[in-house]
Short mmCIF file of C-alpha atoms and ligand atoms in Angstrom, two decimals:
data_model
loop_
_atom_site.label_atom_id
_atom_site.label_comp_id
_atom_site.label_asym_id
_atom_site.label_seq_id
_atom_site.Cartn_x
_atom_site.Cartn_y
_atom_site.Cartn_z
CA MET O 1 -66.47 17.17 261.69
CA LYS O 2 -65.77 20.30 260.69
CA ALA O 3 -67.38 23.53 258.26
CA ILE O 4 -66.89 27.01 257.28
CA THR O 5 -69.55 28.78 258.58
CA VAL O 6 -69.90 32.68 259.20
CA GLU O 7 -72.34 35.58 261.19
CA PRO O 8 -74.35 36.40 258.72
CA ARG O 9 -73.93 40.77 258.40
CA LYS O 10 -70.66 40.18 260.32
CA PRO O 11 -67.89 41.18 258.31
CA GLY O 12 -64.84 39.21 259.15
CA SER O 13 -66.98 36.81 260.76
CA ALA O 14 -65.83 33.61 258.43
CA ARG O 15 -64.56 30.32 260.66
CA PHE O 16 -63.30 27.00 260.06
CA GLU O 17 -65.48 25.66 263.57
CA ASP O 18 -66.49 22.55 264.51
CA PHE O 19 -69.68 22.47 263.52
CA PRO O 20 -72.59 19.40 264.66
CA GLU O 21 -73.11 16.54 262.14
CA PRO O 22 -76.18 17.20 259.41
CA ASP O 23 -79.48 16.29 261.35
CA GLY O 24 -81.56 13.34 259.91
CA ARG O 25 -84.46 15.90 259.20
CA GLU O 26 -82.57 17.79 256.46
CA GLY O 27 -82.59 14.80 254.27
CA ALA O 28 -82.14 11.02 254.22
CA VAL O 29 -79.02 11.38 252.00
CA LEU O 30 -75.80 11.09 253.79
CA VAL O 31 -73.24 12.97 251.42
CA GLU O 32 -69.48 13.31 252.14
CA ALA O 33 -68.59 16.87 250.64
CA VAL O 34 -65.51 16.40 248.02
CA ALA O 35 -65.51 20.11 246.43
CA VAL O 36 -67.41 23.51 246.52
CA GLY O 37 -66.97 26.33 243.94
CA VAL O 38 -66.02 29.52 245.36
CA CYS O 39 -68.41 32.68 244.07
CA GLY O 40 -69.07 36.09 243.95
CA THR O 41 -72.20 35.41 246.34
CA ASP O 42 -69.86 33.25 249.19
CA VAL O 43 -67.29 36.76 249.25
CA GLU O 44 -70.18 39.04 250.06
CA ILE O 45 -71.98 37.46 252.67
CA ALA O 46 -68.60 36.60 254.15
CA GLU O 47 -67.86 41.02 253.81
CA GLY O 48 -71.17 40.24 255.70
CA LYS O 49 -73.16 42.72 253.21
CA TYR O 50 -76.09 39.81 252.90
CA GLY O 51 -76.94 35.96 254.52
CA TRP O 52 -79.80 34.67 257.10
CA ALA O 53 -78.36 32.54 259.14
CA PRO O 54 -81.05 29.36 259.76
CA PRO O 55 -84.25 30.56 262.33
CA GLY O 56 -83.33 30.34 265.95
CA GLN O 57 -79.42 30.02 264.84
CA SER O 58 -76.10 32.85 265.02
CA ARG O 59 -74.35 31.23 262.17
CA LEU O 60 -74.63 30.02 258.90
CA VAL O 61 -72.77 27.22 256.84
CA LEU O 62 -71.59 28.60 253.15
CA GLY O 63 -71.44 27.15 250.41
CA HIS O 64 -74.04 26.90 247.32
CA GLU O 65 -72.22 24.88 244.69
CA SER O 66 -71.24 21.51 245.33
CA LEU O 67 -70.22 18.17 245.03
CA GLY O 68 -70.18 15.85 247.19
CA ARG O 69 -69.49 11.65 247.31
CA VAL O 70 -72.97 9.56 248.76
CA LEU O 71 -71.76 7.69 252.04
CA ASP O 72 -75.36 6.71 252.43
CA PRO O 73 -78.69 7.17 249.78
CA GLY O 74 -81.35 6.54 252.73
CA PRO O 75 -84.30 4.22 252.10
CA VAL O 76 -86.01 6.00 248.60
CA GLY O 77 -84.51 7.23 245.44
CA GLY O 78 -82.43 5.63 243.23
CA LEU O 79 -79.06 6.87 244.64
CA LYS O 80 -75.94 4.35 245.98
CA LYS O 81 -73.22 4.86 247.61
CA GLY O 82 -70.47 6.44 245.56
CA ASP O 83 -72.61 8.14 243.28
CA LEU O 84 -70.87 11.58 242.82
CA VAL O 85 -74.46 14.30 243.52
CA VAL O 86 -75.13 17.82 243.63
CA GLY O 87 -77.40 19.93 245.54
CA ILE O 88 -80.06 21.84 244.18
CA VAL O 89 -79.51 25.24 245.88
CA ARG O 90 -83.31 27.08 246.42
CA ARG O 91 -86.18 25.43 247.85
CA PRO O 92 -89.37 26.82 247.43
CA ASP O 93 -91.65 28.73 249.86
CA PRO O 94 -93.97 26.88 252.01
CA VAL O 95 -96.95 29.07 251.39
CA PRO O 96 -96.55 28.57 248.32
CA CYS O 97 -96.78 31.00 245.97
CA PRO O 98 -97.78 29.72 242.72
CA ALA O 99 -94.61 29.25 241.08
CA CYS O 100 -93.90 27.52 244.00
CA ALA O 101 -96.54 25.31 244.04
CA VAL O 102 -95.82 24.25 240.59
CA GLY O 103 -92.17 23.60 240.81
CA GLU O 104 -90.58 26.59 239.67
CA TRP O 105 -89.26 27.91 243.33
CA ASP O 106 -86.69 30.14 240.83
CA MET O 107 -89.90 32.49 239.59
CA CYS O 108 -90.73 32.56 243.69
CA ARG O 109 -93.51 35.57 243.57
CA ASN O 110 -93.14 36.21 247.03
CA GLY O 111 -89.55 36.11 247.73
CA GLN O 112 -90.22 33.33 251.24
CA TYR O 113 -88.13 30.86 249.35
CA THR O 114 -85.05 29.34 251.30
CA VAL O 115 -81.48 28.98 249.70
CA ARG O 116 -78.75 26.33 251.12
CA GLY O 117 -75.45 28.54 251.83
CA ILE O 118 -77.17 31.65 251.61
CA LYS O 119 -80.61 32.26 253.41
CA GLU O 120 -82.14 30.44 256.33
CA ILE O 121 -80.68 26.81 254.91
CA HIS O 122 -77.02 25.51 255.93
CA GLY O 123 -74.79 25.36 252.86
CA PHE O 124 -72.56 23.20 251.35
CA MET O 125 -69.51 23.53 253.00
CA PRO O 126 -69.35 21.56 256.29
CA GLU O 127 -67.55 17.86 255.76
CA ARG O 128 -70.69 15.85 255.50
CA TRP O 129 -73.55 17.25 254.79
CA ARG O 130 -77.94 15.58 253.86
CA ILE O 131 -80.03 16.60 251.50
CA GLU O 132 -83.44 15.89 250.56
CA PRO O 133 -83.33 12.25 247.57
CA GLU O 134 -85.12 14.67 245.22
CA TYR O 135 -82.97 18.41 245.62
CA ALA O 136 -79.94 15.56 245.03
CA VAL O 137 -78.72 15.49 241.21
CA LYS O 138 -76.77 12.76 239.96
CA VAL O 139 -73.64 13.93 238.39
CA ASP O 140 -71.87 11.75 235.64
CA PRO O 141 -69.20 10.40 237.37
CA SER O 142 -66.77 10.70 234.14
CA LEU O 143 -66.91 14.76 235.07
CA GLY O 144 -65.25 14.05 238.70
CA ILE O 145 -64.66 17.48 240.45
CA LEU O 146 -65.78 18.87 236.83
CA GLY O 147 -69.13 18.78 238.68
CA VAL O 148 -68.90 21.32 241.21
CA LEU O 149 -69.78 23.43 237.63
CA LEU O 150 -72.69 22.03 238.02
CA GLU O 151 -74.41 25.04 239.97
CA PRO O 152 -73.21 27.90 237.93
CA MET O 153 -74.43 25.45 234.46
CA THR O 154 -77.90 26.22 236.20
CA VAL O 155 -78.12 29.71 235.84
CA ILE O 156 -76.85 29.50 232.33
CA ALA O 157 -79.27 27.20 231.21
CA LYS O 158 -82.45 29.11 232.78
CA ALA O 159 -80.90 32.00 231.20
CA LEU O 160 -80.50 30.63 227.82
CA GLU O 161 -84.76 29.57 228.37
CA GLN O 162 -85.27 32.74 228.79
CA VAL O 163 -83.80 34.02 226.06
CA VAL O 164 -85.77 31.28 223.80
CA PHE O 165 -89.26 31.99 225.55
CA SER O 166 -88.40 35.70 224.54
CA GLY O 167 -87.72 35.48 221.33
CA GLN O 168 -90.26 32.75 220.29
CA ARG O 169 -92.97 35.65 221.08
CA SER O 170 -92.44 36.55 217.12
CA PHE O 171 -90.64 34.19 214.42
CA TRP O 172 -87.41 34.53 215.24
CA GLU O 173 -83.65 32.80 214.23
CA ALA O 174 -81.53 33.49 216.61
CA LYS O 175 -77.70 32.80 215.43
CA THR O 176 -75.36 35.62 216.76
CA VAL O 177 -75.33 35.71 220.69
CA VAL O 178 -72.99 38.15 222.66
CA VAL O 179 -71.54 37.50 226.43
CA THR O 180 -70.39 40.19 228.47
CA GLY O 181 -68.05 39.05 231.28
CA ALA O 182 -65.63 36.59 230.96
CA GLY O 183 -65.69 34.99 234.61
CA PRO O 184 -67.40 31.68 235.31
CA ILE O 185 -70.95 32.17 234.33
CA GLY O 186 -70.01 34.11 230.75
CA LEU O 187 -67.54 31.44 230.01
CA LEU O 188 -70.51 28.57 230.61
CA ALA O 189 -72.93 31.21 228.36
CA ALA O 190 -70.56 31.52 225.72
CA CYS O 191 -69.61 26.98 226.07
CA ALA O 192 -73.52 26.56 225.54
CA ALA O 193 -74.20 28.79 223.46
CA ARG O 194 -71.28 27.41 220.88
CA LEU O 195 -73.23 23.91 222.13
CA HIS O 196 -76.41 25.12 220.66
CA GLY O 197 -74.56 26.00 217.18
CA LYS O 198 -74.13 29.83 217.72
CA LYS O 199 -71.55 32.50 216.70
CA VAL O 200 -70.83 33.52 219.91
CA HIS O 201 -68.75 36.33 220.69
CA VAL O 202 -67.39 37.48 224.29
CA PHE O 203 -66.26 40.50 225.73
CA ASP O 204 -64.34 41.75 229.32
CA ARG O 205 -61.23 43.68 230.15
CA MET O 206 -58.12 41.26 229.69
CA GLU O 207 -56.30 41.37 227.09
CA SER O 208 -54.71 38.03 226.76
CA GLY O 209 -54.32 34.96 228.96
CA ALA O 210 -56.71 32.30 229.98
CA LYS O 211 -59.79 34.39 229.53
CA PRO O 212 -59.06 35.09 225.88
CA ASP O 213 -57.59 32.15 224.86
CA LEU O 214 -60.52 29.90 226.34
CA VAL O 215 -63.14 31.85 224.40
CA ARG O 216 -60.83 31.26 221.39
CA ASP O 217 -60.94 27.45 222.05
CA LEU O 218 -65.02 27.69 222.20
CA GLY O 219 -64.14 28.54 218.61
CA ALA O 220 -65.70 32.12 219.49
CA THR O 221 -64.52 35.57 219.01
CA TYR O 222 -63.09 37.22 222.03
CA HIS O 223 -62.95 41.19 222.40
CA SER O 224 -61.39 43.45 224.74
CA GLY O 225 -62.92 46.94 223.62
CA SER O 226 -66.51 47.94 223.96
CA VAL O 227 -70.00 45.99 222.38
CA LEU O 228 -70.69 49.30 220.68
CA ASP O 229 -67.55 48.75 218.30
CA LEU O 230 -69.61 45.75 216.65
CA ASP O 231 -70.05 45.44 213.52
CA PHE O 232 -72.74 43.98 213.59
CA ALA O 233 -76.00 43.69 216.20
CA PRO O 234 -76.54 40.53 217.61
CA ASP O 235 -79.38 38.97 218.17
CA VAL O 236 -78.93 37.73 221.60
CA ILE O 237 -77.13 39.57 224.53
CA VAL O 238 -76.19 37.74 227.81
CA GLU O 239 -75.32 39.93 230.52
CA CYS O 240 -73.32 38.94 233.14
CA THR O 241 -71.40 41.87 234.45
CA GLY O 242 -74.11 43.82 236.30
CA VAL O 243 -71.77 46.87 235.20
CA GLY O 244 -74.17 49.90 234.10
CA SER O 245 -72.21 50.95 231.73
CA VAL O 246 -71.79 47.60 229.69
CA LEU O 247 -75.18 47.32 229.97
CA GLU O 248 -75.79 50.82 228.45
CA SER O 249 -73.71 49.58 225.72
CA SER O 250 -75.78 46.48 225.31
CA VAL O 251 -78.90 47.96 225.30
CA LYS O 252 -77.91 50.32 222.50
CA LYS O 253 -76.69 47.33 220.20
CA ILE O 254 -78.94 45.02 220.61
CA GLY O 255 -80.83 44.21 216.84
CA ALA O 256 -84.03 44.80 216.57
CA GLY O 257 -86.45 41.97 217.75
CA GLY O 258 -83.63 41.11 220.06
CA VAL O 259 -83.77 39.73 223.59
CA LEU O 260 -80.86 40.79 226.10
CA CYS O 261 -81.05 38.77 229.55
CA LEU O 262 -79.44 39.89 232.67
CA THR O 263 -77.99 37.61 234.76
CA GLY O 264 -75.31 39.95 237.04
CA VAL O 265 -75.99 42.33 239.89
CA GLY O 266 -74.20 44.84 240.01
CA ALA O 267 -74.65 48.49 241.67
CA GLY O 268 -74.60 52.73 241.21
CA GLY O 269 -76.75 55.21 239.97
CA ALA O 270 -77.70 56.42 236.54
CA ALA O 271 -74.90 56.05 233.70
CA PRO O 272 -74.62 60.32 232.71
CA GLY O 273 -76.60 61.33 230.25
CA HIS O 274 -78.59 58.30 229.60
CA SER O 275 -81.91 58.63 230.90
CA VAL O 276 -84.21 55.40 231.60
CA ALA O 277 -86.55 56.80 228.99
CA ASP O 278 -83.94 56.57 226.40
CA ILE O 279 -83.12 52.74 227.35
CA ALA O 280 -87.03 52.65 226.97
CA ALA O 281 -87.31 54.41 223.88
CA LYS O 282 -84.62 51.57 222.24
CA LEU O 283 -86.19 49.25 223.64
CA VAL O 284 -89.67 50.04 222.46
CA LEU O 285 -88.39 51.76 218.71
CA ASN O 286 -86.61 47.65 218.16
CA ASN O 287 -89.34 45.42 219.56
CA ASN O 288 -86.67 44.62 222.76
CA VAL O 289 -86.89 42.19 225.76
CA LEU O 290 -85.17 43.13 228.24
CA VAL O 291 -85.45 40.03 230.72
CA GLY O 292 -83.81 39.78 234.11
CA SER O 293 -82.50 35.69 235.36
CA VAL O 294 -81.71 34.26 238.19
CA ASN O 295 -81.32 31.17 240.16
CA ALA O 296 -82.72 27.65 238.54
CA ASN O 297 -85.60 25.10 239.20
CA LYS O 298 -84.82 21.33 238.58
CA ARG O 299 -85.59 21.36 234.63
CA HIS O 300 -82.90 23.44 234.63
CA TRP O 301 -80.68 21.04 236.37
CA TYR O 302 -81.56 18.52 233.86
CA LYS O 303 -80.43 20.44 231.06
CA ALA O 304 -77.35 21.92 232.52
CA SER O 305 -75.92 18.12 232.98
CA GLN O 306 -76.93 17.61 229.67
CA ALA O 307 -74.81 20.52 228.90
CA LEU O 308 -71.96 19.62 230.93
CA ALA O 309 -71.79 15.84 230.04
CA GLU O 310 -71.60 17.18 226.68
CA ALA O 311 -68.83 20.01 226.87
CA ASP O 312 -65.15 19.48 226.24
CA ARG O 313 -63.71 17.93 229.51
CA ALA O 314 -60.25 19.53 229.25
CA TRP O 315 -61.82 23.02 228.70
CA LEU O 316 -64.08 22.67 231.93
CA ALA O 317 -61.14 21.46 233.71
CA ARG O 318 -59.72 24.95 232.82
CA LEU O 319 -61.98 26.56 234.12
CA ILE O 320 -61.39 25.62 237.70
CA THR O 321 -57.95 27.93 238.05
CA ARG O 322 -57.32 27.22 242.16
CA ARG O 323 -58.29 25.02 244.32
CA GLU O 324 -57.60 25.61 248.31
CA LYS O 325 -57.90 23.00 251.10
CA PRO O 326 -60.99 24.55 253.68
CA GLU O 327 -58.67 25.31 256.53
CA SER O 328 -57.47 27.85 254.11
CA PHE O 329 -60.84 29.04 253.24
CA GLU O 330 -59.53 32.86 253.19
CA LYS O 331 -57.03 32.33 250.60
CA ALA O 332 -60.27 31.26 248.05
CA LEU O 333 -62.32 33.88 249.13
CA GLN O 334 -59.68 36.24 248.02
CA ARG O 335 -59.98 36.41 244.25
CA THR O 336 -56.78 37.30 241.60
CA PRO O 337 -56.30 38.44 238.11
CA ASP O 338 -56.02 35.32 236.71
CA ASP O 339 -58.59 33.50 238.66
CA ILE O 340 -61.84 31.74 236.97
CA LYS O 341 -63.46 29.39 239.50
CA VAL O 342 -61.74 28.95 242.70
CA VAL O 343 -62.86 25.52 244.40
CA LEU O 344 -62.35 24.22 247.81
CA GLN O 345 -61.61 20.50 247.95
CA PHE O 346 -63.01 18.80 251.22
CA ALA O 347 -61.43 15.41 249.93
CA GLU O 348 -59.76 13.68 247.23
CA MET O 349 -61.97 12.42 244.13
ZN1 ZN V 401 -92.69 31.23 246.10
#
């Protein structure tokens, strides 16, 4: 069989190449890859920015946003041949730390967790992969290829849970949610917040096209300007860009007692004219919570699968703007301005 692999930290080393069939020790469930979503993380690994091959190996199979069809369910578990499944991505550290010991590997304290397709475990971009039954999440069959959106939705399920936990330290009835960034994560955040009945405002740079239309079709409001121009102070901001200036505006704009949840990962120096102490003063004087959120545990996978099943199928389908064959993976790794979610399609549905 073939797989899309990369030599971590070596730019341009990605290949669609012959690769051994998955080893039985990787899990009792054998799965045929159907589709794998491509995200910024995959692009950065292919660019050689980071990534870790399994111990003793030089190459890593890419891919963490999976969708597959069960070929052999193995001896235990509730799966059967033909079921659509998505693989949980992170595995607990072997120590384990207290968080991993209770199944909250997303909150790992010692950083020794592993991640399929990113850190020390092969990902979901071979033609066939194996998984432990307890890490295979069955997808509502009526979702079809939209099941590939489950992994990004888990990121949002966890982030929104963090928002609720943070907000509930006092009497709190959040009504307004601002989302910064209308990429797949931002749009799924807006979708989930609308399913919770919130008033939702989404910010991105595009002035027209698919993103504004998708936001409006959720019953949310789209803005191409700055969060600072809003005529109200939001209860919640879900930050999905990682851009310093957007973060700075969000800190300035969040309402008293509001929660600002960061999901975007950016880089760069301090914003001119605004010191960390100024940001801290705003947070102190308004009882704000600034909470970072990454990855997801099994509870969030369950919540995300519920949210995805509830969401409008036709709307979700518009998030997948391009499908490429595995041999054209290089095209899939290149972003165009119209892309929202690009998927590599390994097999027909
Ligand atoms: Zn841990």
